[in-house]
Amino acid sequence: SVRVAELSAVSTLEVKLKGASKTFAPCAWQMHPVALDYGAVPVGAETMLGVALTNVGTDQCFVTAMQLAAGTDPEFTAAPTRSALLDPGDQVVLKVGFRPASAGSFAGLVEAWVNHPTDNHPTASLLGTGVESCFALQPTLVDFGLTKLGCGPRIREVAGFNTCSAPVTIADAFIESPASTELTLAGAPTLP
């Protein structure tokens, strides 16, 4: 309650509070992947990858906000997730963006806290390199949006731009470390 006094008038404001507690079995969790390597990203471009924390146990897990740990280089960005109860098999995903402002190597850490007496601090490392390059793929972030199950595939294009003073040979094109088998490379050019 808060008592407000203004001149000779006094009023009281009240806010009701409610809470609950629960006893949890130790959380059985899995962080995937345990390391995100963004590879070489052109200076000024942005790419985004995700880290998933999954409840692999048979009881609910309480997960506090997944976020970037203190000391993570500012080239990495992510909006912290809210604290959540994860049912068995459920997961929470943190999307982490990487936008190097200069050439160099950058590092960071994703962290969360779960209900477990000893194994309660899931983490995943972040690595990325900013490079000055005359060859670039655009866009550096491809968003497929939401897709209804049973609908046809969504196709997005990525183009290569050569601003180098000499020809560039592309030897291979592939999806590196896909987090899902739902992503495939379609209509790739004949290489090299």
Short mmCIF file of C-alpha atoms in Angstrom, two decimals:
data_model
loop_
_atom_site.label_atom_id
_atom_site.label_comp_id
_atom_site.label_asym_id
_atom_site.label_seq_id
_atom_site.Cartn_x
_atom_site.Cartn_y
_atom_site.Cartn_z
CA SER A 1 0.00 0.00 0.00
CA VAL A 2 1.07 3.59 -0.64
CA ARG A 3 -0.19 6.57 1.35
CA VAL A 4 -0.30 9.82 -0.62
CA ALA A 5 -0.55 13.15 1.21
CA GLU A 6 -1.38 16.29 -0.76
CA LEU A 7 -2.01 19.44 1.26
CA SER A 8 -4.68 18.41 3.77
CA ALA A 9 -5.93 15.36 1.81
CA VAL A 10 -4.57 11.87 2.46
CA SER A 11 -5.35 8.85 0.31
CA THR A 12 -4.19 5.24 0.30
CA LEU A 13 -3.56 3.18 -2.82
CA GLU A 14 -3.34 -0.59 -2.65
CA VAL A 15 -2.03 -3.22 -5.05
CA LYS A 16 -2.78 -6.85 -4.27
CA LEU A 17 0.12 -9.26 -4.62
CA LYS A 18 -0.20 -12.95 -5.39
CA GLY A 19 2.42 -15.64 -5.79
CA ALA A 20 2.88 -19.38 -5.78
CA SER A 21 5.72 -21.82 -5.27
CA LYS A 22 6.37 -25.31 -6.51
CA THR A 23 8.93 -28.01 -5.84
CA PHE A 24 10.72 -29.13 -9.00
CA ALA A 25 12.77 -32.20 -9.72
CA PRO A 26 16.27 -31.29 -10.97
CA CYS A 27 15.99 -30.01 -14.53
CA ALA A 28 17.41 -32.22 -17.27
CA TRP A 29 18.40 -29.84 -20.06
CA GLN A 30 20.35 -29.69 -23.31
CA MET A 31 21.78 -26.58 -24.98
CA HIS A 32 22.06 -26.81 -28.76
CA PRO A 33 24.43 -25.83 -30.21
CA VAL A 34 26.96 -25.31 -27.43
CA ALA A 35 28.93 -22.93 -29.68
CA LEU A 36 27.76 -20.53 -32.37
CA ASP A 37 30.45 -19.71 -34.92
CA TYR A 38 29.33 -16.99 -37.32
CA GLY A 39 32.47 -17.38 -39.42
CA ALA A 40 33.58 -14.42 -41.53
CA VAL A 41 30.96 -11.68 -41.84
CA PRO A 42 31.57 -8.52 -43.90
CA VAL A 43 31.92 -5.37 -41.81
CA GLY A 44 28.52 -3.68 -41.50
CA ALA A 45 26.52 -6.78 -42.50
CA GLU A 46 24.39 -8.68 -40.00
CA THR A 47 23.70 -12.37 -39.61
CA MET A 48 21.58 -14.15 -37.03
CA LEU A 49 21.75 -17.61 -35.47
CA GLY A 50 19.80 -19.23 -32.66
CA VAL A 51 20.59 -21.19 -29.48
CA ALA A 52 17.96 -23.57 -28.07
CA LEU A 53 17.62 -24.76 -24.47
CA THR A 54 15.49 -27.93 -24.41
CA ASN A 55 13.90 -29.75 -21.47
CA VAL A 56 15.01 -33.36 -22.06
CA GLY A 57 13.66 -34.61 -18.74
CA THR A 58 10.27 -35.90 -17.57
CA ASP A 59 9.35 -32.98 -15.27
CA GLN A 60 8.94 -29.26 -15.85
CA CYS A 61 12.02 -27.02 -15.88
CA PHE A 62 12.07 -23.45 -14.67
CA VAL A 63 14.32 -21.37 -16.93
CA THR A 64 15.23 -17.82 -16.05
CA ALA A 65 15.74 -15.38 -18.89
CA MET A 66 18.19 -16.58 -21.55
CA GLN A 67 20.43 -13.67 -22.45
CA LEU A 68 23.89 -12.52 -23.45
CA ALA A 69 26.31 -12.74 -20.52
CA ALA A 70 28.11 -9.68 -19.18
CA GLY A 71 31.36 -9.07 -21.08
CA THR A 72 29.97 -10.22 -24.44
CA ASP A 73 31.32 -8.04 -27.26
CA PRO A 74 28.74 -5.42 -28.36
CA GLU A 75 28.79 -6.78 -31.94
CA PHE A 76 26.44 -9.49 -30.62
CA THR A 77 22.85 -8.53 -29.84
CA ALA A 78 19.84 -10.41 -28.48
CA ALA A 79 16.60 -9.59 -26.71
CA PRO A 80 16.52 -11.65 -23.49
CA THR A 81 13.77 -14.25 -23.27
CA ARG A 82 11.33 -14.20 -20.37
CA SER A 83 11.52 -16.67 -17.53
CA ALA A 84 9.46 -19.72 -18.40
CA LEU A 85 8.27 -23.14 -17.32
CA LEU A 86 9.26 -25.70 -19.95
CA ASP A 87 7.25 -28.89 -20.19
CA PRO A 88 9.17 -32.05 -21.18
CA GLY A 89 10.27 -31.72 -24.80
CA ASP A 90 9.68 -27.94 -24.93
CA GLN A 91 12.43 -25.46 -25.69
CA VAL A 92 13.23 -21.78 -25.53
CA VAL A 93 15.28 -20.18 -28.32
CA LEU A 94 17.46 -17.09 -28.14
CA LYS A 95 18.12 -15.40 -31.49
CA VAL A 96 21.55 -13.78 -31.50
CA GLY A 97 22.56 -11.23 -34.14
CA PHE A 98 26.16 -10.51 -35.13
CA ARG A 99 27.04 -7.23 -36.86
CA PRO A 100 30.77 -6.43 -36.87
CA ALA A 101 31.54 -2.71 -36.99
CA SER A 102 35.20 -3.35 -37.78
CA ALA A 103 37.53 -6.09 -38.90
CA GLY A 104 38.61 -8.44 -36.12
CA SER A 105 37.55 -11.35 -33.95
CA PHE A 106 34.68 -11.09 -31.48
CA ALA A 107 33.41 -13.39 -28.74
CA GLY A 108 30.62 -13.72 -26.23
CA LEU A 109 28.46 -16.05 -24.20
CA VAL A 110 24.77 -16.97 -24.03
CA GLU A 111 23.60 -17.96 -20.55
CA ALA A 112 20.52 -19.11 -18.68
CA TRP A 113 19.74 -20.51 -15.22
CA VAL A 114 17.64 -23.60 -14.54
CA ASN A 115 16.39 -25.44 -11.46
CA HIS A 116 19.16 -27.93 -10.74
CA PRO A 117 21.25 -28.13 -7.55
CA THR A 118 24.63 -28.31 -9.35
CA ASP A 119 24.18 -28.22 -13.16
CA ASN A 120 22.16 -25.01 -13.21
CA HIS A 121 23.98 -22.66 -15.61
CA PRO A 122 23.59 -23.60 -19.31
CA THR A 123 25.92 -21.64 -21.59
CA ALA A 124 26.84 -21.45 -25.28
CA SER A 125 29.88 -19.62 -26.65
CA LEU A 126 29.72 -17.06 -29.46
CA LEU A 127 32.47 -16.48 -32.04
CA GLY A 128 32.52 -14.25 -35.08
CA THR A 129 34.99 -12.45 -37.31
CA GLY A 130 34.47 -9.14 -39.08
CA VAL A 131 36.21 -8.97 -42.44
CA GLU A 132 36.77 -6.33 -45.08
CA SER A 133 35.83 -8.13 -48.26
CA CYS A 134 35.27 -7.19 -51.86
CA PHE A 135 33.01 -10.25 -52.36
CA ALA A 136 29.78 -10.46 -50.40
CA LEU A 137 26.53 -12.41 -50.25
CA GLN A 138 23.38 -10.36 -49.80
CA PRO A 139 21.25 -10.46 -47.82
CA THR A 140 23.30 -11.76 -44.90
CA LEU A 141 20.09 -12.60 -43.00
CA VAL A 142 17.31 -14.61 -44.67
CA ASP A 143 13.92 -14.64 -42.90
CA PHE A 144 11.32 -17.15 -44.09
CA GLY A 145 8.66 -15.89 -41.69
CA LEU A 146 5.89 -18.14 -40.41
CA THR A 147 4.77 -20.98 -42.62
CA LYS A 148 1.62 -23.04 -42.15
CA LEU A 149 2.18 -26.79 -42.06
CA GLY A 150 1.24 -28.48 -45.32
CA CYS A 151 1.89 -25.39 -47.45
CA GLY A 152 4.51 -25.44 -50.17
CA PRO A 153 8.11 -24.43 -49.55
CA ARG A 154 9.11 -20.79 -49.33
CA ILE A 155 12.09 -19.85 -51.45
CA ARG A 156 14.40 -16.92 -50.79
CA GLU A 157 17.30 -15.78 -52.97
CA VAL A 158 20.83 -14.85 -51.98
CA ALA A 159 23.02 -13.02 -54.49
CA GLY A 160 26.81 -12.78 -54.68
CA PHE A 161 28.41 -9.40 -55.44
CA ASN A 162 31.98 -9.08 -56.67
CA THR A 163 33.49 -5.62 -56.26
CA CYS A 164 37.03 -7.01 -56.36
CA SER A 165 39.50 -5.95 -59.03
CA ALA A 166 39.76 -9.55 -60.30
CA PRO A 167 37.35 -12.41 -61.02
CA VAL A 168 36.21 -14.58 -58.09
CA THR A 169 35.70 -18.34 -58.40
CA ILE A 170 32.89 -19.84 -56.30
CA ALA A 171 33.84 -23.46 -55.60
CA ASP A 172 30.88 -24.59 -53.47
CA ALA A 173 27.54 -23.47 -52.04
CA PHE A 174 25.93 -25.15 -49.03
CA ILE A 175 24.02 -24.56 -45.81
CA GLU A 176 26.54 -24.77 -42.99
CA SER A 177 25.47 -26.59 -39.79
CA PRO A 178 21.72 -26.35 -40.39
CA ALA A 179 19.70 -26.44 -37.16
CA SER A 180 16.86 -28.11 -39.03
CA THR A 181 16.39 -30.52 -41.93
CA GLU A 182 13.60 -28.20 -43.09
CA LEU A 183 16.20 -25.92 -44.72
CA THR A 184 17.57 -27.01 -48.08
CA LEU A 185 19.52 -25.39 -50.88
CA ALA A 186 17.40 -25.22 -54.04
CA GLY A 187 18.32 -23.96 -57.49
CA ALA A 188 22.02 -23.50 -56.79
CA PRO A 189 24.10 -22.45 -59.80
CA THR A 190 26.48 -24.88 -61.50
CA LEU A 191 29.83 -24.53 -59.75
CA PRO A 192 32.60 -23.60 -60.03
#
